[in-house]
PDB file of C-alpha atoms and ligand atoms in Angstrom:
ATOM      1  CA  UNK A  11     121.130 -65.770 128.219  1.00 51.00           C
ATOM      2  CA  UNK A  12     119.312 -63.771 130.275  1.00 59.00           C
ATOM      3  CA  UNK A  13     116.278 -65.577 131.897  1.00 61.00           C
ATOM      4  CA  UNK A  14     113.734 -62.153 131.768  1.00 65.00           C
ATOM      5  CA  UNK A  15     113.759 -61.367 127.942  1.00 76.00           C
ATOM      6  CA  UNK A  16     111.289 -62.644 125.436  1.00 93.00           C
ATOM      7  CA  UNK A  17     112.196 -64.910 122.832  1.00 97.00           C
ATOM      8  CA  UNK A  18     110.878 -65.123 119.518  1.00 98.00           C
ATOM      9  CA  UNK A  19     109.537 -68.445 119.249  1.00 98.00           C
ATOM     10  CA  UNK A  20     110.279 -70.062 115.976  1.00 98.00           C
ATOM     11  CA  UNK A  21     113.822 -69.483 114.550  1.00 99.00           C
ATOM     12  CA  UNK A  22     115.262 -70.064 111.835  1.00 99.00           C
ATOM     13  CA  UNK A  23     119.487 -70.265 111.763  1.00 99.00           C
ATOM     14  CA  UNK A  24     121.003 -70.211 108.107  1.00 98.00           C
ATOM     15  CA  UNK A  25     124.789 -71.234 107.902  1.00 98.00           C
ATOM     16  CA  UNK A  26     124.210 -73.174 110.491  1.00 98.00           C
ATOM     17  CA  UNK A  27     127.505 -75.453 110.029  1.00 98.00           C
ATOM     18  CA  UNK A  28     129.722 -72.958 109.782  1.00 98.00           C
ATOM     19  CA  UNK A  29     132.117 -71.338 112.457  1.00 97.00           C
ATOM     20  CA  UNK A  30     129.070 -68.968 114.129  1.00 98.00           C
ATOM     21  CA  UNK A  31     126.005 -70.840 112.849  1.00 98.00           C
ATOM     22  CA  UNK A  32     127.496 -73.729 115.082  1.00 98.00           C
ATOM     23  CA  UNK A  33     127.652 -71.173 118.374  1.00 98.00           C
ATOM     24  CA  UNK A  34     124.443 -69.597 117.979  1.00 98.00           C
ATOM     25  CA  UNK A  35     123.134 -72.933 117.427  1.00 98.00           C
ATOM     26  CA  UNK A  36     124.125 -74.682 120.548  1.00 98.00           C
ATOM     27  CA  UNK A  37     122.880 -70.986 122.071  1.00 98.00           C
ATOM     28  CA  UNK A  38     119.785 -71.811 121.103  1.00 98.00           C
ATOM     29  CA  UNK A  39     119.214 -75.425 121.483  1.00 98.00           C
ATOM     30  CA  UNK A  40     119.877 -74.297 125.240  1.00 98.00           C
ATOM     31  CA  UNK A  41     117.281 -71.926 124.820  1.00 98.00           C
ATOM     32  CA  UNK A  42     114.948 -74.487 123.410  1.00 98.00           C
ATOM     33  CA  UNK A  43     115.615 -77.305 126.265  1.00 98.00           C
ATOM     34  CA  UNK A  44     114.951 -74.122 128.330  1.00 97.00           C
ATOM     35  CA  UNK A  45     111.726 -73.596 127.360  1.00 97.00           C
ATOM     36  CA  UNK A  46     112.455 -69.902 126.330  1.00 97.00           C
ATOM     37  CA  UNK A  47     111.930 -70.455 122.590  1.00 98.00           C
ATOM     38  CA  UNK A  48     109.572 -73.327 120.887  1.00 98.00           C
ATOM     39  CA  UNK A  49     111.058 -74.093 117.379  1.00 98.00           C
ATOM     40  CA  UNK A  50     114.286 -74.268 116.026  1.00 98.00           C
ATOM     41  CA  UNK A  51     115.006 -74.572 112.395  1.00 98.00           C
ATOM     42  CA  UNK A  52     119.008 -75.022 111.447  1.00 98.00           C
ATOM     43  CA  UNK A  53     119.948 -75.103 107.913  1.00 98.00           C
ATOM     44  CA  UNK A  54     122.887 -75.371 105.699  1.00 98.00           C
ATOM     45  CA  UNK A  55     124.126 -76.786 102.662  1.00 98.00           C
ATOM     46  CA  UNK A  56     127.387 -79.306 104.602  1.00 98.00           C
ATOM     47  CA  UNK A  57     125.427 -81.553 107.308  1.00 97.00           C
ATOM     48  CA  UNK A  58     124.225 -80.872 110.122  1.00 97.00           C
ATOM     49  CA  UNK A  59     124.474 -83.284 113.498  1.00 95.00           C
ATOM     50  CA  UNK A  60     120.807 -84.486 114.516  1.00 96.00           C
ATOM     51  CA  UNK A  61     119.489 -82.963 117.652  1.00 97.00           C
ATOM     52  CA  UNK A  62     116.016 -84.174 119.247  1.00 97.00           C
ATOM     53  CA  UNK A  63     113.296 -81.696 119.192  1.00 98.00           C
ATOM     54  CA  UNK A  64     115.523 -79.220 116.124  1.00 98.00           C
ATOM     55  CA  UNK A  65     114.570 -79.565 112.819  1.00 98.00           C
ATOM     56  CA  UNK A  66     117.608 -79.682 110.413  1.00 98.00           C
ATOM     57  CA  UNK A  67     117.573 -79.017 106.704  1.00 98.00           C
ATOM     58  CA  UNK A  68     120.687 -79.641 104.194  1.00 98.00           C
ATOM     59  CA  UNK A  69     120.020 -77.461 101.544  1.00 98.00           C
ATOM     60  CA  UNK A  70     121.715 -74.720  99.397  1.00 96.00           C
ATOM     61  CA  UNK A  71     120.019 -71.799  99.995  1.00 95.00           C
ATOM     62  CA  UNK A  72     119.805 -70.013  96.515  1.00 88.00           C
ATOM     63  CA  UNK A  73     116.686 -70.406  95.052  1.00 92.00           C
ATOM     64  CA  UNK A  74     113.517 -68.869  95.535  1.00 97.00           C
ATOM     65  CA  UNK A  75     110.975 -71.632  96.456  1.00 97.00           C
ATOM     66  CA  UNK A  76     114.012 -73.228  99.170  1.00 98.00           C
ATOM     67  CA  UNK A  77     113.714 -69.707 100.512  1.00 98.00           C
ATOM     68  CA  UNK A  78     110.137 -69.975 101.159  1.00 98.00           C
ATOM     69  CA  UNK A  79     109.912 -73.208 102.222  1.00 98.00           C
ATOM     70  CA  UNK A  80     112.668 -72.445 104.924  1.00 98.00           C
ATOM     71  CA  UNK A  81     110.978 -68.944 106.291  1.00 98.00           C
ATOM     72  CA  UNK A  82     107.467 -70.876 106.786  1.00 98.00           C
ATOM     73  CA  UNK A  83     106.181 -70.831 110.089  1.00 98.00           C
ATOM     74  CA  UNK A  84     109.079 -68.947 111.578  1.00 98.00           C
ATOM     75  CA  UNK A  85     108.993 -65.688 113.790  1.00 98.00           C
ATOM     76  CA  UNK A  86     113.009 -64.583 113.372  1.00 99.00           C
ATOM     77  CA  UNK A  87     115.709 -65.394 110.981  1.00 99.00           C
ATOM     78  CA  UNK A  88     119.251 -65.344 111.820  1.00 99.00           C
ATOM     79  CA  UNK A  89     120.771 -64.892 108.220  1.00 98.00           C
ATOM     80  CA  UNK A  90     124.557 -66.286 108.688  1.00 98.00           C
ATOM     81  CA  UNK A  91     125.101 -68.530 105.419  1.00 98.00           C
ATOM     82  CA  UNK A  92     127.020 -66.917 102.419  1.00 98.00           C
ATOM     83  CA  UNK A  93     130.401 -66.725 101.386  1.00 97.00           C
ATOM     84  CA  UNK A  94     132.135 -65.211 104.041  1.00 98.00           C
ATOM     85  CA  UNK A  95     135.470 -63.850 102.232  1.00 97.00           C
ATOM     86  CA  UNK A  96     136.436 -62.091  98.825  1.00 97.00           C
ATOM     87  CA  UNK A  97     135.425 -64.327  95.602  1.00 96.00           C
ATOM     88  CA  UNK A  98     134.078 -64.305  91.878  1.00 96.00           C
ATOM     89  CA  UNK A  99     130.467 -62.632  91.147  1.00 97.00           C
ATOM     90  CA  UNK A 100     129.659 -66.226  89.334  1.00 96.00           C
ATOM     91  CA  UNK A 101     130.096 -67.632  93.263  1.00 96.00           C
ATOM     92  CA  UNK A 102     128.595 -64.153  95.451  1.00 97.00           C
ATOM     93  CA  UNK A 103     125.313 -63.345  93.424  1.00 97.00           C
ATOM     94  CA  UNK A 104     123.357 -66.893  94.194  1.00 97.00           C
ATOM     95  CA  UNK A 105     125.379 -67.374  97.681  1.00 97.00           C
ATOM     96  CA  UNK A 106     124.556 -63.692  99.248  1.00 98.00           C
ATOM     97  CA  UNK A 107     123.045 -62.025  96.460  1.00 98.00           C
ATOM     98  CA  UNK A 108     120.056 -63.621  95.643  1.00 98.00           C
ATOM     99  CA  UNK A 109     120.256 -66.417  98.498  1.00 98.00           C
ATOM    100  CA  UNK A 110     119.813 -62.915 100.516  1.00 98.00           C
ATOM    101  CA  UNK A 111     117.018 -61.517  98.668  1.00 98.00           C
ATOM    102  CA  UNK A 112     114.675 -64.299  98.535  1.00 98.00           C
ATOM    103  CA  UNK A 113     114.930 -64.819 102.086  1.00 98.00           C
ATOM    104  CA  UNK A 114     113.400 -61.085 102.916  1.00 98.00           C
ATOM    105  CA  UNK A 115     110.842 -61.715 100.448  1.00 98.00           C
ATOM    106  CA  UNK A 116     110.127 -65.059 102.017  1.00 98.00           C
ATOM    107  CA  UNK A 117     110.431 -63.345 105.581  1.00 98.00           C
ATOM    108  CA  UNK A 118     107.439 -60.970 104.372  1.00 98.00           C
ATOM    109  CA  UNK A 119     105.344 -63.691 102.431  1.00 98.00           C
ATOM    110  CA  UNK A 120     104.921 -65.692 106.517  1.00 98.00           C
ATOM    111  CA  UNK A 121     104.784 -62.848 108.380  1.00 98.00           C
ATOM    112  CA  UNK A 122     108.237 -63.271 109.867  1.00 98.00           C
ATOM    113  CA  UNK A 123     109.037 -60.800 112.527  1.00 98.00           C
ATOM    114  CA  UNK A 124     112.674 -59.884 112.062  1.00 98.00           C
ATOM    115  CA  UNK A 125     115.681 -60.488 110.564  1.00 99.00           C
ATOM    116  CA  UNK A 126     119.297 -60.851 112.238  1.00 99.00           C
ATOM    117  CA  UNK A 127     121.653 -59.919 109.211  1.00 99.00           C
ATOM    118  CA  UNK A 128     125.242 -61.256 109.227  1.00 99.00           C
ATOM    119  CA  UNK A 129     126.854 -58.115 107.454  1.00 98.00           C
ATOM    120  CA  UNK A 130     130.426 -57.323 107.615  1.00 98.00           C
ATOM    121  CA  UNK A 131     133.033 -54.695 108.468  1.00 98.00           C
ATOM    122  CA  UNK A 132     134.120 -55.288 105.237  1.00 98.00           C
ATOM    123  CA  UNK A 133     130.810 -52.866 104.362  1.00 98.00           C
ATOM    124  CA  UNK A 134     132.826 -50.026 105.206  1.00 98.00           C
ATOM    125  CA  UNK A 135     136.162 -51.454 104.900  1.00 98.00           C
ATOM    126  CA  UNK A 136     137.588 -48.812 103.049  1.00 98.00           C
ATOM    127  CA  UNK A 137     137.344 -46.246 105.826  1.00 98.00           C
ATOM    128  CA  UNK A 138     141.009 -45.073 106.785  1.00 98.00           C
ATOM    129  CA  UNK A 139     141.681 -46.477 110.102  1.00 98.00           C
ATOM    130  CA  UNK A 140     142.323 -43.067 111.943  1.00 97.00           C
ATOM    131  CA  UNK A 141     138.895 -42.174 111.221  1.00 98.00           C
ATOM    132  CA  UNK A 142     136.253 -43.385 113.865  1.00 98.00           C
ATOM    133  CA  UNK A 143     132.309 -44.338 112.570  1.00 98.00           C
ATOM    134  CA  UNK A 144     129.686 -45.634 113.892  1.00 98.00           C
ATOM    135  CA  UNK A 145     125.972 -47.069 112.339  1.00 98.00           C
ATOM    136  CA  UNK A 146     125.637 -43.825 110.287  1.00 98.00           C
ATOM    137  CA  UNK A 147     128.310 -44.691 108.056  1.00 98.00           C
ATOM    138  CA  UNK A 148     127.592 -45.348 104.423  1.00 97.00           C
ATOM    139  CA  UNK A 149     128.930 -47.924 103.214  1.00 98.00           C
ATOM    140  CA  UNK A 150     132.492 -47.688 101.873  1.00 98.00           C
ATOM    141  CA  UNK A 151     132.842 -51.634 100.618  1.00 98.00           C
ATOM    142  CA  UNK A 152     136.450 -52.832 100.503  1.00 98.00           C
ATOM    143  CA  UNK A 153     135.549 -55.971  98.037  1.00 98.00           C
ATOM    144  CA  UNK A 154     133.355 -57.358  96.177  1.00 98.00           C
ATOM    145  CA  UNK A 155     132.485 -59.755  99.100  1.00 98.00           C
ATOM    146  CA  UNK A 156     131.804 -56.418 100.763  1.00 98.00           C
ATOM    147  CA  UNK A 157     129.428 -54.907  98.362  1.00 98.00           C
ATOM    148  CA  UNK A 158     127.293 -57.905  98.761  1.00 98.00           C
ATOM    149  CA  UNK A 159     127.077 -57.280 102.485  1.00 98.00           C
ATOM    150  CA  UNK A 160     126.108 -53.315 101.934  1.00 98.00           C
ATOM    151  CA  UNK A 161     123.554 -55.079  99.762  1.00 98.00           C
ATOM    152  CA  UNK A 162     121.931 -56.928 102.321  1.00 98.00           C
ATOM    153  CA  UNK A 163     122.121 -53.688 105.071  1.00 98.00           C
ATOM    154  CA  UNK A 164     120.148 -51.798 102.452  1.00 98.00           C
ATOM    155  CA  UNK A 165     118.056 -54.521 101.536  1.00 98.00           C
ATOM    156  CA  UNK A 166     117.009 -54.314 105.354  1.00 98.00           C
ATOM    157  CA  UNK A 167     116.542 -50.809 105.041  1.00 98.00           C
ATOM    158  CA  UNK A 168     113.893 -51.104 102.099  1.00 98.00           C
ATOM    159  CA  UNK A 169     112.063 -53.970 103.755  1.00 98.00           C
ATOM    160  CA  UNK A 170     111.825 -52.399 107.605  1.00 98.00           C
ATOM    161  CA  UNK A 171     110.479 -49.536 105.572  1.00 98.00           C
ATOM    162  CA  UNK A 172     107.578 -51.232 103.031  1.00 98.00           C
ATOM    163  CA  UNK A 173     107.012 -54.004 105.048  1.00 98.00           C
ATOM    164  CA  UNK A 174     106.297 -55.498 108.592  1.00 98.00           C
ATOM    165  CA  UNK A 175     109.934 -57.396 109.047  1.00 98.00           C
ATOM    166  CA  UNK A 176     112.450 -56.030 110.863  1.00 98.00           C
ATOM    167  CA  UNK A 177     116.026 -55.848 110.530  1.00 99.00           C
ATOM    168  CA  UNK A 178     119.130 -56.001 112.246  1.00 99.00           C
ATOM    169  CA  UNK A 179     122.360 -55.727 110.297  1.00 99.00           C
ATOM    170  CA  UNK A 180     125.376 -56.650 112.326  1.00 99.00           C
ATOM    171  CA  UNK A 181     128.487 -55.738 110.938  1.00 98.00           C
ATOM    172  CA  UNK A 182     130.594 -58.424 112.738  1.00 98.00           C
ATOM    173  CA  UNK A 183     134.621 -57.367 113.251  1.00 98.00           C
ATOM    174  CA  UNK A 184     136.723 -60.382 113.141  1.00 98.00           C
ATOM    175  CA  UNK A 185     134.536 -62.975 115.671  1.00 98.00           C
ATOM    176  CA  UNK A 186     136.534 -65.765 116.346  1.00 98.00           C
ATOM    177  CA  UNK A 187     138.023 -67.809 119.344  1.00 98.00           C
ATOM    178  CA  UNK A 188     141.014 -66.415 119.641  1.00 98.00           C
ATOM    179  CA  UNK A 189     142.201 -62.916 118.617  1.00 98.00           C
ATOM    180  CA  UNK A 190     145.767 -63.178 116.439  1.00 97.00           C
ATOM    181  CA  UNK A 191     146.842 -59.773 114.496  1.00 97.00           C
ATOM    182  CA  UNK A 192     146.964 -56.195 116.032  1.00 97.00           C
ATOM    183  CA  UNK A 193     144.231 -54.883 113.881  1.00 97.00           C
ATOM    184  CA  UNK A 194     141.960 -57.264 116.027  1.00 98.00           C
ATOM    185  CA  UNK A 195     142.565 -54.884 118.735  1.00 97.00           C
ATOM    186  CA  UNK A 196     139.861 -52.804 117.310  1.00 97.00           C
ATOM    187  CA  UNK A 197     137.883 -55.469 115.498  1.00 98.00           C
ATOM    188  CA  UNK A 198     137.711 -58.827 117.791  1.00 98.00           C
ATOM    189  CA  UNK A 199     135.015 -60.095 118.931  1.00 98.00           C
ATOM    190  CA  UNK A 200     134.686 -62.762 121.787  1.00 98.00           C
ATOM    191  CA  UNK A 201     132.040 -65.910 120.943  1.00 98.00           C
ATOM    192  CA  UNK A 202     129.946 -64.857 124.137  1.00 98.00           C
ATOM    193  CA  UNK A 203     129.314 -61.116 123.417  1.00 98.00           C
ATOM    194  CA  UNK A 204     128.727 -62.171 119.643  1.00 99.00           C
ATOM    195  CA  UNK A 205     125.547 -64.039 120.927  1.00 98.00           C
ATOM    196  CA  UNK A 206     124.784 -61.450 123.567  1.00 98.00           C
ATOM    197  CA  UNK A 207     124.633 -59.302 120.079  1.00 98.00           C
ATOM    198  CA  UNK A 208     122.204 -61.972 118.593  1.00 98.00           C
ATOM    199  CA  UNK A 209     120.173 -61.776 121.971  1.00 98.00           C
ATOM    200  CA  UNK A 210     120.254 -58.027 121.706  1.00 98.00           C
ATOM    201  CA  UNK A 211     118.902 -58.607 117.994  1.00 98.00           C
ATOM    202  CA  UNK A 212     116.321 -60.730 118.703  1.00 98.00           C
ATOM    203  CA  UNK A 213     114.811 -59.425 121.558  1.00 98.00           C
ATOM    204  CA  UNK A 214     115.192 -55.468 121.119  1.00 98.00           C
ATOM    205  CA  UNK A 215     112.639 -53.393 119.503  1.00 97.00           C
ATOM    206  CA  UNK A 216     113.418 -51.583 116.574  1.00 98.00           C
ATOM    207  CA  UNK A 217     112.708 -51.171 112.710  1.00 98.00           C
ATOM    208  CA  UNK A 218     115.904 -51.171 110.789  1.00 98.00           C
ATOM    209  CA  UNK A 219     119.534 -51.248 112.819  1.00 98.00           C
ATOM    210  CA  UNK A 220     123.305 -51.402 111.964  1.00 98.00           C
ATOM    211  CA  UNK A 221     125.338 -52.445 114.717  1.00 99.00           C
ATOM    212  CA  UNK A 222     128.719 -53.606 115.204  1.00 98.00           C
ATOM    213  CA  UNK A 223     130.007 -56.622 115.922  1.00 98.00           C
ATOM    214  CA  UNK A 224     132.849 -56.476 118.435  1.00 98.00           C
ATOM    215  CA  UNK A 225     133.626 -56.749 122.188  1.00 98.00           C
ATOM    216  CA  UNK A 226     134.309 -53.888 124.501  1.00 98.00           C
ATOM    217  CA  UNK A 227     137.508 -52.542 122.223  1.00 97.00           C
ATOM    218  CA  UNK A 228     138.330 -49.391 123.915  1.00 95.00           C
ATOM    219  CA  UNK A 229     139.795 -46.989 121.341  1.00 91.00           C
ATOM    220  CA  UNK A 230     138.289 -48.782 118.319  1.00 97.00           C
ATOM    221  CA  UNK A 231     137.367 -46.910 115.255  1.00 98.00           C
ATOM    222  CA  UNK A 232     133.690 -48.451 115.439  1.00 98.00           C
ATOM    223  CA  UNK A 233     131.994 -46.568 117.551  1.00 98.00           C
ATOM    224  CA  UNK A 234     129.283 -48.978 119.066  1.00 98.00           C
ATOM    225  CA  UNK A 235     126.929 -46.739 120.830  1.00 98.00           C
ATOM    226  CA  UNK A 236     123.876 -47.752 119.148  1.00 98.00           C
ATOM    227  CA  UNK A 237     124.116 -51.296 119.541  1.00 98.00           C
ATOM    228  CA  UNK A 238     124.927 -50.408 123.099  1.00 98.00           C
ATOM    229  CA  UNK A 239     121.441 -47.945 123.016  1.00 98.00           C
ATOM    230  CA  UNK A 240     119.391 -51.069 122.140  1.00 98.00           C
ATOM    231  CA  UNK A 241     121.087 -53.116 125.085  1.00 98.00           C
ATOM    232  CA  UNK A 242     123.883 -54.743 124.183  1.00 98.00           C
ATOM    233  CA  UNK A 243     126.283 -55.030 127.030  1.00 98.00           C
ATOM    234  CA  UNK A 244     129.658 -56.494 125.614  1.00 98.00           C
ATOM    235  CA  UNK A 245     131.815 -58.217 128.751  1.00 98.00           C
ATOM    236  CA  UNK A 246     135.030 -59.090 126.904  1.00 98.00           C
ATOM    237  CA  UNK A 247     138.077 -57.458 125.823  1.00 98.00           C
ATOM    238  CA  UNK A 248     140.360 -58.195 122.892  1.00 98.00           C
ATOM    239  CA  UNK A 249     143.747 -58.517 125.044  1.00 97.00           C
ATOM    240  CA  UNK A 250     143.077 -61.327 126.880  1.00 98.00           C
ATOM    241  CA  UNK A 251     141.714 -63.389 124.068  1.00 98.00           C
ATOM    242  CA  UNK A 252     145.182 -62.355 122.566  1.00 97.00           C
ATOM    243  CA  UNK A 253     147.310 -65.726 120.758  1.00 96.00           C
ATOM    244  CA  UNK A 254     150.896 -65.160 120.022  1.00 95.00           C
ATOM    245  CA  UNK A 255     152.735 -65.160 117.726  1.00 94.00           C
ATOM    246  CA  UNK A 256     150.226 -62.085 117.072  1.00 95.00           C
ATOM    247  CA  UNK A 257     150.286 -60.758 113.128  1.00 95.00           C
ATOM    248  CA  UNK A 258     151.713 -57.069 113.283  1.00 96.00           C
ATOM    249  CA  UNK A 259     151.149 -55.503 110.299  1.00 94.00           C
ATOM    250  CA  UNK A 260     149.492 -51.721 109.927  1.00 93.00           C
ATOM    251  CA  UNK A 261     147.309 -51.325 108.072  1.00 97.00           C
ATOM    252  CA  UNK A 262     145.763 -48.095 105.856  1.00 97.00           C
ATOM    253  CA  UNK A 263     142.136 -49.122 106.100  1.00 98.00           C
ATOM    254  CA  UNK A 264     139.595 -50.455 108.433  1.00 98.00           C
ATOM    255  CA  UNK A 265     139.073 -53.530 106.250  1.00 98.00           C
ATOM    256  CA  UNK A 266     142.841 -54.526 106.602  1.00 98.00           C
ATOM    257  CA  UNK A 267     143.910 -56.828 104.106  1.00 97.00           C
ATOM    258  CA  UNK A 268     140.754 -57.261 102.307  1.00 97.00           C
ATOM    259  CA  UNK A 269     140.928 -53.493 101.774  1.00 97.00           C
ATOM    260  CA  UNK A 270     144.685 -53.812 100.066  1.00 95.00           C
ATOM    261  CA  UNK A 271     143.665 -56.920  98.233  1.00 95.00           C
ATOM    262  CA  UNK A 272     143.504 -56.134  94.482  1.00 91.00           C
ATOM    263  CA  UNK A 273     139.914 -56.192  93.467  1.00 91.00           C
ATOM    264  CA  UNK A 274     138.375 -60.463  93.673  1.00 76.00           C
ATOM    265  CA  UNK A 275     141.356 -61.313  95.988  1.00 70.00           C
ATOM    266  CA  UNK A 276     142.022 -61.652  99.507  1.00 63.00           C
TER     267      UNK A 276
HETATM  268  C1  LIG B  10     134.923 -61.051 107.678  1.00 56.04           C
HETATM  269  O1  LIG B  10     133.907 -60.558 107.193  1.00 56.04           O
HETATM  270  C2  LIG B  10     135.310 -62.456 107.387  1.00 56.04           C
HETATM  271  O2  LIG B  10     134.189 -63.289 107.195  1.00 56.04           O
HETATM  272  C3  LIG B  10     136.226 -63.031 108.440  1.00 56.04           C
HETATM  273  O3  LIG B  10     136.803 -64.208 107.926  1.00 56.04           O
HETATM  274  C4  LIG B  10     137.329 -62.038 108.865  1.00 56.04           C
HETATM  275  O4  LIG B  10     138.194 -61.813 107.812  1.00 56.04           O
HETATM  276  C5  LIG B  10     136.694 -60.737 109.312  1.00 56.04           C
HETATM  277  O5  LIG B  10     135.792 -60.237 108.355  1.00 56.04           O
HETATM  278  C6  LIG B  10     137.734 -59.652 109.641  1.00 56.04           C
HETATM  279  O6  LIG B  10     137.674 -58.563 109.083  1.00 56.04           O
HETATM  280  O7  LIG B  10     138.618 -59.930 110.474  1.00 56.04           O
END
């Protein structure tokens, strides 16, 4: 973390058990014990471990009112919790549907700041992998899991636009310890420039962003220049975070298999 930038002081982390929620919350309990942010709010619906000084909350976050009680008194939400692969509508609309679009409206009702958006490549998964984009892409969902992830990009959109609270909409690759398949050539990303990302998103100034979320992947068919614009300054590179036996397959589309996946598979 770099010592010079300013923090929001009260934030909120949702999925904060899972896989990232669990790195950007030790990031920020760091920051906390620093002194470089005041209040940190973790939720999610498995438990959470009890640190001094961090409120925790076990909740599902789906309905309105647990929205609103979770945004209050908060100056930036990091929005990780959802489903985070392909599944039935009955499952997606409360998990990143409408768990999604309560938490903007909440964000607006307490004057929240900003939003940090976990979005997806999987937004514009259906892009042919010889073709490069970059944050101007519309969305080309590869899944239904995707969809719901355009849906929260252009639910930032609408808000940055009517209302005070900003949004950043990171459309992570494939973030993970260890990169495993070819295809993560293009897409990895390493756990330390992930949260350089979230630093870039929560100290940056803009309205509405998309970014991507991946290291330095020379060659890649996201082009990252506007997360780069706003400061991000990615240090890793996908080779040497490279486990064999590594997955060769080629695929046809930037969303790889959730892309050949028949519709509600993956
Ligand atoms: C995602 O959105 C998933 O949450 C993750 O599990 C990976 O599949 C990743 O995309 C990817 O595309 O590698």
């Amino acid at each position: 973390m770099d010592e010079g930038m300013q923090y929001p002081q009260a934030i909120l982390v949702t999925g904060a058990a899972g896989n990232l929620g669990r790195v950007v919350s030790d990031h920020l309990i760091e920051a906390l014990r620093a002194g470089r942010i005041s209040r940190l709010r973790l939720t999610d619906m498995q438990p959470l471990a009890e640190v001094e000084g961090v409120e925790t909350i076990q909740t599902q976050l789906t309905g309105r009112e647990v929205a609103f009680d979770l945004a209050e008194g908060m100056d930036a939400i990091i929005h990780l919790s959802g489903i985070p692969v392909e599944g039935e509508w009955d499952a997606l609309i409360p998990s990143n549907l409408a768990a999604t679009a309560h938490l903007w409206d909440a964000a607006v009702a307490h004057g929240v700041d900003r939003i940090l958006f976990a979005s997806s490549n999987h937004a514009v998964g259906l892009y042919p992998v010889d073709e490069a984009i970059d944050h101007s892409a519309a969305p080309r969902p590869d899944s239904r899991y995707g969809l719901t992830k355009a849906f929260g990009e252009q639910l930032g959109a609408l808000y940055a636009a009517k209302t005070p609270v900003r949004a950043f909409c990171m459309r992570i690759g494939t973030c993970a310890a260890a990169a495993t398949a070819r295809r993560h050539l293009q897409t990895y990303q390493s756990f330390d420039d992930f949260l350089r990302l979230i630093d870039t998103g929560l100290t940056a100034d803009y309205r509405f962003e998309i970014v991507y979320g991946i290291s330095d992947n020379e060659g890649s068919f996201w082009d990252n220049t506007n997360a780069r614009r706003l400061g991000y300054a990615p240090q890793d590179k996908p080779a040497d975070f490279m486990k064999e036996p590594v997955e060769q397959t080629d695929y046809r589309f930037q969303g790889g298999n959730f892309a050949d996946a028949p519709l509600g598979k993956s």
